[in-house]
PDB file of C-alpha atoms and ligand atoms in Angstrom:
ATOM      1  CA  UNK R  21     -12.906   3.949 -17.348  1.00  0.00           C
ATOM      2  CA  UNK R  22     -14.503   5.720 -20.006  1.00  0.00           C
ATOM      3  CA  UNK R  23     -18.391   4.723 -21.142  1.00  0.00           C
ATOM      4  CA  UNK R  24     -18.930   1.846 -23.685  1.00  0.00           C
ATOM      5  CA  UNK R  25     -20.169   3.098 -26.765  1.00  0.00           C
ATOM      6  CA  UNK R  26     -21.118   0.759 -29.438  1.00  0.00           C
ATOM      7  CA  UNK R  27     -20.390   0.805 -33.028  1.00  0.00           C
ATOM      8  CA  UNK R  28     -22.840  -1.070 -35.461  1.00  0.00           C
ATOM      9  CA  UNK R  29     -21.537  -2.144 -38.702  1.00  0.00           C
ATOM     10  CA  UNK R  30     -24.010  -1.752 -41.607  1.00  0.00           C
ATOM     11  CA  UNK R  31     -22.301  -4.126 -43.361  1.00  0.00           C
ATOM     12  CA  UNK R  32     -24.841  -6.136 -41.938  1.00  0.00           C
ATOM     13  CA  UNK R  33     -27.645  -4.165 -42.118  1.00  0.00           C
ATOM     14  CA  UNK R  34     -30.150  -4.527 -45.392  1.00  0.00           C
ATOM     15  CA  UNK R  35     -28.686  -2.597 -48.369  1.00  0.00           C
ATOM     16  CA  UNK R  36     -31.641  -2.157 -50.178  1.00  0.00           C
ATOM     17  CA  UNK R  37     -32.990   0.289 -46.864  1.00  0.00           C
ATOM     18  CA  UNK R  38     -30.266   1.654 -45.225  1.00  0.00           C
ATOM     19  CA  UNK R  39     -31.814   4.819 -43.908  1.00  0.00           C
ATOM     20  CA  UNK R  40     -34.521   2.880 -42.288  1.00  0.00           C
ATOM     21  CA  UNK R  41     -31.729   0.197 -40.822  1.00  0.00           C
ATOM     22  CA  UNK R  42     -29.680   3.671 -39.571  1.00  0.00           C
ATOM     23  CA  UNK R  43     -32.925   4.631 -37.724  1.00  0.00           C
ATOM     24  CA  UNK R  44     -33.619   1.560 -36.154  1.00  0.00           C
ATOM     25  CA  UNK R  45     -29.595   1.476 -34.791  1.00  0.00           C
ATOM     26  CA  UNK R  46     -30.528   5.069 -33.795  1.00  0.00           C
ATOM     27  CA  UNK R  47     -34.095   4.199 -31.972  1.00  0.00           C
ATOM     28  CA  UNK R  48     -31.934   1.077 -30.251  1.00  0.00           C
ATOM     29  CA  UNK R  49     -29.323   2.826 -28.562  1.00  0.00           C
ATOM     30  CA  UNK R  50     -26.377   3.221 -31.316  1.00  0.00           C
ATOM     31  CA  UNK R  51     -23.876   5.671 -30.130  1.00  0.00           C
ATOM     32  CA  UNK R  52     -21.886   6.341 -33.817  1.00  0.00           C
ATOM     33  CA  UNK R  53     -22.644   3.926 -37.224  1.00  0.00           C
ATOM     34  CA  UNK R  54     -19.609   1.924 -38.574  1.00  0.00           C
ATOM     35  CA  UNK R  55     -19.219   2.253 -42.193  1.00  0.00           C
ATOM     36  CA  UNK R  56     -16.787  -0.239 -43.917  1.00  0.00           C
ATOM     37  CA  UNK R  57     -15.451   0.637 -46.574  1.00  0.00           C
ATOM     38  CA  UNK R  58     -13.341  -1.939 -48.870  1.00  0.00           C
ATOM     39  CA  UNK R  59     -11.989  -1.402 -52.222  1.00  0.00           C
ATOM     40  CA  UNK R  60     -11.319  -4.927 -53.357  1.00  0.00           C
ATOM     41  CA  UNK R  61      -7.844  -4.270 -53.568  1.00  0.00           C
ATOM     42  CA  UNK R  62      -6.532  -3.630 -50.256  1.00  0.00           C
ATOM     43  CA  UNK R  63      -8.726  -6.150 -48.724  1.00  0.00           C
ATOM     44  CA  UNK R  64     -11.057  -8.910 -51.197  1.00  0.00           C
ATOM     45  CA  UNK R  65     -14.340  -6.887 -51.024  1.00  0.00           C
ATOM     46  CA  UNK R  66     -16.101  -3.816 -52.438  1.00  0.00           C
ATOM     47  CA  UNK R  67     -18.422  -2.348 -50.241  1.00  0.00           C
ATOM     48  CA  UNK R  68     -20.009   1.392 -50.580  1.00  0.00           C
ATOM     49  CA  UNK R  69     -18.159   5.154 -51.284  1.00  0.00           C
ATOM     50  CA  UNK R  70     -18.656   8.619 -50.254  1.00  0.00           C
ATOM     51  CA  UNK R  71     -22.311   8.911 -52.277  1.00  0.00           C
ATOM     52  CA  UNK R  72     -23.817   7.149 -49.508  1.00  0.00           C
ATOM     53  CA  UNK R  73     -22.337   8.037 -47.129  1.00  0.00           C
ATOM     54  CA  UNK R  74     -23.715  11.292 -48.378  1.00  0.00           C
ATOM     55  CA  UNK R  75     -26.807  10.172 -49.133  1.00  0.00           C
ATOM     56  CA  UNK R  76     -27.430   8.702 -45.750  1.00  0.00           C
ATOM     57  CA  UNK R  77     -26.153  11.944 -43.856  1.00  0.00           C
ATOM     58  CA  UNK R  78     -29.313  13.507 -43.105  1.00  0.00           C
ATOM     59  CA  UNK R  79     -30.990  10.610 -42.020  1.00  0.00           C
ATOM     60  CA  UNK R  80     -29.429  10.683 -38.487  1.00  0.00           C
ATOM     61  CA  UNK R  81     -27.940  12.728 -35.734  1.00  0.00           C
ATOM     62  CA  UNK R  82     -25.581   9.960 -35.069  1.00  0.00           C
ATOM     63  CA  UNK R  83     -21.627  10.336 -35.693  1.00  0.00           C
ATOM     64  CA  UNK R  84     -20.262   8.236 -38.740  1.00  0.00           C
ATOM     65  CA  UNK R  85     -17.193   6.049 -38.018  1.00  0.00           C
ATOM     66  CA  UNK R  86     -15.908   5.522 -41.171  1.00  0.00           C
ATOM     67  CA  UNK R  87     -13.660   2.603 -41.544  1.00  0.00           C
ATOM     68  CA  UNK R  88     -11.562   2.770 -44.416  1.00  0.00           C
ATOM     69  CA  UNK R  89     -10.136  -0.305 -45.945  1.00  0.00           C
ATOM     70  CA  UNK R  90      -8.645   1.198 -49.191  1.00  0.00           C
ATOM     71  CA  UNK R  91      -5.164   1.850 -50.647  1.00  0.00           C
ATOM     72  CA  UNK R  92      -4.165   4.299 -51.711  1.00  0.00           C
ATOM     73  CA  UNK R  93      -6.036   5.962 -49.041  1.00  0.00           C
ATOM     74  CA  UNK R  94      -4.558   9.917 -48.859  1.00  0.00           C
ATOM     75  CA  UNK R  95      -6.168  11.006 -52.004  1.00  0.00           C
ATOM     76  CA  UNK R  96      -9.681  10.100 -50.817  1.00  0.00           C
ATOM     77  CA  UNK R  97      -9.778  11.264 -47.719  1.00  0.00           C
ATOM     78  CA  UNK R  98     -11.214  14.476 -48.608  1.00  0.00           C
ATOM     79  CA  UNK R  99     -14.155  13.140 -50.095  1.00  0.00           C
ATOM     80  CA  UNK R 100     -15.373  10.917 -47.319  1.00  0.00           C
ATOM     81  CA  UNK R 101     -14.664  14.153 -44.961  1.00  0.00           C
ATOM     82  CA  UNK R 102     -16.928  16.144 -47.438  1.00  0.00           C
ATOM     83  CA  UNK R 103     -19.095  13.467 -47.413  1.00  0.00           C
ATOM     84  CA  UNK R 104     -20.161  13.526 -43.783  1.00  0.00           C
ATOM     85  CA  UNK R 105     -17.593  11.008 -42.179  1.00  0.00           C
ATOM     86  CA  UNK R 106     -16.551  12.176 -38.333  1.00  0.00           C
ATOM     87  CA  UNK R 107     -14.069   9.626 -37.570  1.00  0.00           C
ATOM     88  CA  UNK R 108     -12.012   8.749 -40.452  1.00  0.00           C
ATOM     89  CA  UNK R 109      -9.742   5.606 -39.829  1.00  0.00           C
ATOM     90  CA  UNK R 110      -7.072   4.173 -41.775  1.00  0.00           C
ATOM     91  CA  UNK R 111      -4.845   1.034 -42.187  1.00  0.00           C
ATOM     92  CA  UNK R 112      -1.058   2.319 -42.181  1.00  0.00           C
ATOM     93  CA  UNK R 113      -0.248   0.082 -45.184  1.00  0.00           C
ATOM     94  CA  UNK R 114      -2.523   2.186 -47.531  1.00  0.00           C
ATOM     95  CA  UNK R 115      -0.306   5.453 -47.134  1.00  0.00           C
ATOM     96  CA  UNK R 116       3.241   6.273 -47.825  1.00  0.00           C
ATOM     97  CA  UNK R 117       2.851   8.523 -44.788  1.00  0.00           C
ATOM     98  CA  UNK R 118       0.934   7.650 -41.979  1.00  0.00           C
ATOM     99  CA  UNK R 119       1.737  11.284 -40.572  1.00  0.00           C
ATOM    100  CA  UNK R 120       0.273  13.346 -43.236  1.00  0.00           C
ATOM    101  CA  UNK R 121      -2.301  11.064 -43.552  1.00  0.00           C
ATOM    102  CA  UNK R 122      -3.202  11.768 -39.863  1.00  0.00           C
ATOM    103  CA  UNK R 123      -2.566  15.701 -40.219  1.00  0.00           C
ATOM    104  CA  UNK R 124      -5.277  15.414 -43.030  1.00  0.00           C
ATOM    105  CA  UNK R 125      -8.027  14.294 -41.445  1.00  0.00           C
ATOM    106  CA  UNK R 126      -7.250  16.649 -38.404  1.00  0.00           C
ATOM    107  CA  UNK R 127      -6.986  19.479 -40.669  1.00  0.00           C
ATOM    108  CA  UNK R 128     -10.392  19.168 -42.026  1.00  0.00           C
ATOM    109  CA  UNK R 129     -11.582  18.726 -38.466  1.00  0.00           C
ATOM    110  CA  UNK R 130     -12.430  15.449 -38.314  1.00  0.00           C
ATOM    111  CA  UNK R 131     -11.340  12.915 -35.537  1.00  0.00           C
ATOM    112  CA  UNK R 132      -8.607  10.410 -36.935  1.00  0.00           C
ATOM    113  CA  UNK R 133      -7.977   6.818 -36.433  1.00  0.00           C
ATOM    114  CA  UNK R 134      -5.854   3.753 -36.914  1.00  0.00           C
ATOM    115  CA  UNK R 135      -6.591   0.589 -37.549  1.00  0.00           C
ATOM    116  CA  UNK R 136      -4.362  -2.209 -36.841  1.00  0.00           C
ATOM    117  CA  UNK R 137      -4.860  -5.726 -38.432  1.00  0.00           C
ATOM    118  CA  UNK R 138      -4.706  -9.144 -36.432  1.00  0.00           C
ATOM    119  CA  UNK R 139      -1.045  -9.326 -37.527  1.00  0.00           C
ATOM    120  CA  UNK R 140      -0.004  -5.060 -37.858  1.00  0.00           C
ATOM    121  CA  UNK R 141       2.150  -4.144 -34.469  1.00  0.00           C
ATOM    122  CA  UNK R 142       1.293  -1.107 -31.966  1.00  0.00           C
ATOM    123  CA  UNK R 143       4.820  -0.208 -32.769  1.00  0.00           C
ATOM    124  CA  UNK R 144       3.494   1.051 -35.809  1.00  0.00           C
ATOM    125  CA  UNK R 145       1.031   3.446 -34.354  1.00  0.00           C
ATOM    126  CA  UNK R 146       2.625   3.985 -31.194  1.00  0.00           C
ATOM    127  CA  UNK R 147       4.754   7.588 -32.217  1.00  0.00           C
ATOM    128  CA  UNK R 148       1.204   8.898 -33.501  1.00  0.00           C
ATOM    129  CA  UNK R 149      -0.955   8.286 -30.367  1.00  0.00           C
ATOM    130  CA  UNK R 150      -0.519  11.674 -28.895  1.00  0.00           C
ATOM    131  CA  UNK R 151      -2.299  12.735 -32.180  1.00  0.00           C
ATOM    132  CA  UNK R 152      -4.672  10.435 -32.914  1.00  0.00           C
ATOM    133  CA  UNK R 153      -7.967  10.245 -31.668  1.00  0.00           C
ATOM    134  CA  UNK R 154      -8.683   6.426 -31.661  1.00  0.00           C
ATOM    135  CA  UNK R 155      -6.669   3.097 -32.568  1.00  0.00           C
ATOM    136  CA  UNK R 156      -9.094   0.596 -34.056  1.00  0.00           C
ATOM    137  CA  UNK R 157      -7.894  -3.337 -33.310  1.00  0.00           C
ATOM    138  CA  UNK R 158      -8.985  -5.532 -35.666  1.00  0.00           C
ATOM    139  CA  UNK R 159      -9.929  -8.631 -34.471  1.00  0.00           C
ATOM    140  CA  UNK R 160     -10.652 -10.419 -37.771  1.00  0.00           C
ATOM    141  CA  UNK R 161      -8.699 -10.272 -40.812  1.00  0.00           C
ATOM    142  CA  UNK R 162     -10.629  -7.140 -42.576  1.00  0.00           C
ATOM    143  CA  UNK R 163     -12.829  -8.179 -45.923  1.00  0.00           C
ATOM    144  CA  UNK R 164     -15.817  -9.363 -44.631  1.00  0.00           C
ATOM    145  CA  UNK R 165     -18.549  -9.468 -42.086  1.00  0.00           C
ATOM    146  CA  UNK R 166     -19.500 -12.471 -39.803  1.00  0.00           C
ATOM    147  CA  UNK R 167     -15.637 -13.975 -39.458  1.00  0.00           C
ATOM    148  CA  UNK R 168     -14.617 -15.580 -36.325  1.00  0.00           C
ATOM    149  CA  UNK R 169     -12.854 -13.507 -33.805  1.00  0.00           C
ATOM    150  CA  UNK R 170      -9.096 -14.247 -33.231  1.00  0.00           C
ATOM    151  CA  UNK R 171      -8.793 -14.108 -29.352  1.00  0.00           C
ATOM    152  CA  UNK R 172      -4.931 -13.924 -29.565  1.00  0.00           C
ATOM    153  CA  UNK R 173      -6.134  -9.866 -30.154  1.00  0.00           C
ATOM    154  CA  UNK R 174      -6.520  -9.806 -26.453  1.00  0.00           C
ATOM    155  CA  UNK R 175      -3.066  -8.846 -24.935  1.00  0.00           C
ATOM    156  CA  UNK R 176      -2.456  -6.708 -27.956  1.00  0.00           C
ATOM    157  CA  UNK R 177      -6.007  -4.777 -26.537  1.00  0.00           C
ATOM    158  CA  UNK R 178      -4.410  -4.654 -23.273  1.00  0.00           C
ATOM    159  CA  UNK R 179      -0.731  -3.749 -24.210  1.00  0.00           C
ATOM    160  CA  UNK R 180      -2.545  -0.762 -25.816  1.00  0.00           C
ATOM    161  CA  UNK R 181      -4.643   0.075 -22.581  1.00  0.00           C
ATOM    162  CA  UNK R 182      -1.602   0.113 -20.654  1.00  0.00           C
ATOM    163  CA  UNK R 183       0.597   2.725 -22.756  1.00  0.00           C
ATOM    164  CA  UNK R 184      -2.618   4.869 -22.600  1.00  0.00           C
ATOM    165  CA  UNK R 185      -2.613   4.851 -18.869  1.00  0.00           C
ATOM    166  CA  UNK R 186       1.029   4.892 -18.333  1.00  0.00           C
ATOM    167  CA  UNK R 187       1.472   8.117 -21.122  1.00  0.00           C
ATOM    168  CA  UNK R 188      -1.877   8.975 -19.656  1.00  0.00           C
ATOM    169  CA  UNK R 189      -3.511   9.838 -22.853  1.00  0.00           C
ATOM    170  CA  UNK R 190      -6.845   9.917 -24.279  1.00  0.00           C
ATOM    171  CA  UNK R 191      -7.592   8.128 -27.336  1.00  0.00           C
ATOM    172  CA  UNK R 192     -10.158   5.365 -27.915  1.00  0.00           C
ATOM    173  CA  UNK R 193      -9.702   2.016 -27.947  1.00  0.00           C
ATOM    174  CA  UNK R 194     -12.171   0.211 -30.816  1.00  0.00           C
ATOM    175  CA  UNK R 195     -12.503  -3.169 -31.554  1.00  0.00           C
ATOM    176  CA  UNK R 196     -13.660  -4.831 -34.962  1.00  0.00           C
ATOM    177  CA  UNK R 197     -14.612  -7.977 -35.718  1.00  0.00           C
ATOM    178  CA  UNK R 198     -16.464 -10.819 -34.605  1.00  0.00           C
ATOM    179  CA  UNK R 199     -17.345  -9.412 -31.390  1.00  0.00           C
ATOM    180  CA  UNK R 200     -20.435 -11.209 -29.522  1.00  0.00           C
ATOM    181  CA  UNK R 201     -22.327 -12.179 -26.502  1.00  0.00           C
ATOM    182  CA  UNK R 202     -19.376 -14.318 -25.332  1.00  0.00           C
ATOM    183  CA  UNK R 203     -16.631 -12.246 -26.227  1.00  0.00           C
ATOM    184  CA  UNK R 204     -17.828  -8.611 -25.540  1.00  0.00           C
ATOM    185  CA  UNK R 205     -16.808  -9.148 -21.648  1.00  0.00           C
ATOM    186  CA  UNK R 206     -13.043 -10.000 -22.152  1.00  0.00           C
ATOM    187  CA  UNK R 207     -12.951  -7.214 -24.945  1.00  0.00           C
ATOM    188  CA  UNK R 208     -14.231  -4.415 -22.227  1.00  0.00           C
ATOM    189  CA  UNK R 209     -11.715  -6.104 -19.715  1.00  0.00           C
ATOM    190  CA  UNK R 210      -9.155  -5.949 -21.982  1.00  0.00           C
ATOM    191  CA  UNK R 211      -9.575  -2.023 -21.722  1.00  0.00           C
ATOM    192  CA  UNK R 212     -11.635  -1.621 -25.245  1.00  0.00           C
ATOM    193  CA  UNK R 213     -14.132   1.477 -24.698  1.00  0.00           C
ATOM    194  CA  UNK R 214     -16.232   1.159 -27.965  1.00  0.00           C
ATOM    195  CA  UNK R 215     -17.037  -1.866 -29.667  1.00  0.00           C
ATOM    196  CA  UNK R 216     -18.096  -2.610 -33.311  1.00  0.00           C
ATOM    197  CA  UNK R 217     -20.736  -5.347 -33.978  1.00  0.00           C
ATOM    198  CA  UNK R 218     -22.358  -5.991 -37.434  1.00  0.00           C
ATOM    199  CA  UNK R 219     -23.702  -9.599 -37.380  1.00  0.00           C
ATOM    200  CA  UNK R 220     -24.388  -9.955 -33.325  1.00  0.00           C
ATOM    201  CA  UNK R 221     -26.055  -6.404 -33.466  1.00  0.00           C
ATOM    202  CA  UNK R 222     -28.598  -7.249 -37.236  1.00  0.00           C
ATOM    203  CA  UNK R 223     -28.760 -11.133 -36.681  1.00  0.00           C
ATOM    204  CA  UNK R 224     -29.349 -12.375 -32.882  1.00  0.00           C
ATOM    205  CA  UNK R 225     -32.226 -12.086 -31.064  1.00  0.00           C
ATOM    206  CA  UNK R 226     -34.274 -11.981 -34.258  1.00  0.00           C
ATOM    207  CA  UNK R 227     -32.649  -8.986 -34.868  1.00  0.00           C
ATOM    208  CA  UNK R 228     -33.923  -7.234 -31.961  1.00  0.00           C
ATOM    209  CA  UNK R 229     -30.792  -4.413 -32.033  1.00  0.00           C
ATOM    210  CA  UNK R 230     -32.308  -2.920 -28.809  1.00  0.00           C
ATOM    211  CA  UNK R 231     -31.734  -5.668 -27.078  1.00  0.00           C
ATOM    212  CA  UNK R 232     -28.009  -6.652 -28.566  1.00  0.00           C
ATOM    213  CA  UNK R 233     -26.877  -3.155 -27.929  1.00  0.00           C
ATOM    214  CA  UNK R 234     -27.973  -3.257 -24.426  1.00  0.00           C
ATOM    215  CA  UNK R 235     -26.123  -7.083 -23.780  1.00  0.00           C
ATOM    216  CA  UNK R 236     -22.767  -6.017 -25.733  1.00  0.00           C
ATOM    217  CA  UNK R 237     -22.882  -2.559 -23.453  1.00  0.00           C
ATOM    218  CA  UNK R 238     -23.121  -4.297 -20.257  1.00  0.00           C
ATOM    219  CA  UNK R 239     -20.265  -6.406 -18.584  1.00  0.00           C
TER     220      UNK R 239
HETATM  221  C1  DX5 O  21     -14.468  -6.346 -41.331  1.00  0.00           C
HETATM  222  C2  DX5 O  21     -15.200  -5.085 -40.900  1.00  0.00           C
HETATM  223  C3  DX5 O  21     -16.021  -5.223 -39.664  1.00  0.00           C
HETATM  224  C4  DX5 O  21     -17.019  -6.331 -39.658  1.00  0.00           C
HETATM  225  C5  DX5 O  21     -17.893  -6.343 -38.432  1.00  0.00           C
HETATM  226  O1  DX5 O  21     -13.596  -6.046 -42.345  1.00  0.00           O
HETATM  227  O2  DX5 O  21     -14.273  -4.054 -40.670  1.00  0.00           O
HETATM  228  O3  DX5 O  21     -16.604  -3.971 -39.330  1.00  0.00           O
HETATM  229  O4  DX5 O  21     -17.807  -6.302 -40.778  1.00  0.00           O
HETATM  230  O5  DX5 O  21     -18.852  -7.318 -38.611  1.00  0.00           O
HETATM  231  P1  DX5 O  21     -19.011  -8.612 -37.679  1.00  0.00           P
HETATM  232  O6  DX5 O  21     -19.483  -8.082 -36.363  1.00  0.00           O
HETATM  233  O7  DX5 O  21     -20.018  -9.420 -38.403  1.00  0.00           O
HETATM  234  O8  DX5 O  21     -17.682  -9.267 -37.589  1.00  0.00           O
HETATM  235 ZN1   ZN O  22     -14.913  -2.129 -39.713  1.00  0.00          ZN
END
């Protein structure tokens, strides 16, 4: 089994000082930093663009797992690559081809991902996985931070863990979305190897991130 890395969202993190918020995930154990991005079109929310993500580049060593959640998504991919993004992942239902889509972010060098909502099949990703470098579940409805997690994500986590073993490949398996203390176990089970957190990781504990990376990390 690979390690368990965890992902902190920023969404959850204080806007107003993100580079200090990026150090403290760094200082506590963060293995990448989840950046949502929504375009309040292709989900209900705006959230932040490749300037910060700029902007925030040199403040750590840490990879960015940038988790796109806008449509179209193709002609933008570019920018968040130039930007500083190392994983770029997408929804399937922001590009009129998934394929190319994936061969872009490859061809700039950057690790690619898909993201599949609560409802979106593996079927959908399933031809690409050879290729891909990571299949994010979602295990909220994307849009927002702090939603409930939808535990009927769990044999869809585990349907994907088996064609990984059985075609013996090598992608990640991330989950997003409401993960916490409870959860995080049945998750790892389930065969997910990283794990994204924004409101567990910034809000329990008194926000003691240390401390919430370490319980999510161990099962
Ligand atoms: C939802 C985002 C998630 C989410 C994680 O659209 O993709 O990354 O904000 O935050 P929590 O852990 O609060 O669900
Ligand atoms: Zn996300």
């Amino acid at each position: 089994m690979k390690k368990i890395q965890i992902s902190p969202s920023i969404l959850s993190a204080d806007f107003s000082q993100l580079s200090s918020e990026i150090k403290k995930l760094e200082n506590g154990g963060a293995d990448m930093i989840h950046v949502d991005v929504m375009d309040g079109h292709f989900v209900p929310n705006l959230t932040l663009g490749p300037p910060i993500i700029k902007a925030l580049r040199s403040h750590t060593k840490l990879p960015f797992d940038v988790h796109l959640m806008i449509s179209p998504v193709h002609k933008y991919i570019k920018n968040f690559s130039d930007a500083g993004a190392d994983i770029i992942t997408i929804h399937p239902e922001t590009t009129d081809s998934l394929i190319d889509s994936i061969n872009h972010i490859k061809d700039l060098g950057k690790k690619a991902g898909v993201s599949l909502n609560p409802k979106t099949e593996i079927s959908v990703v399933e031809k690409y996985l050879e290729k891909i470098n990571l299949v994010l579940i979602m295990s909220v409805n994307p849009g927002f931070g702090g939603q409930k997690f939808i535990p009927n994500v769990i044999p869809k986590i585990k349907e994907l863990s088996r064609i990984k073993k059985d075609k013996n490949l090598n992608f990640d398996i991330e989950v997003d979305g409401g993960i916490n203390f409870e959860n995080s176990k049945s998750v790892i089970e389930a065969g997910a190897n990283i794990l994204v957190s924004g409101t567990t990781i910034f809000k329990e504990n008194s926000g003691d991130i240390k401390k919430n990376i370490e319980i999510l990390k161990s099962i």
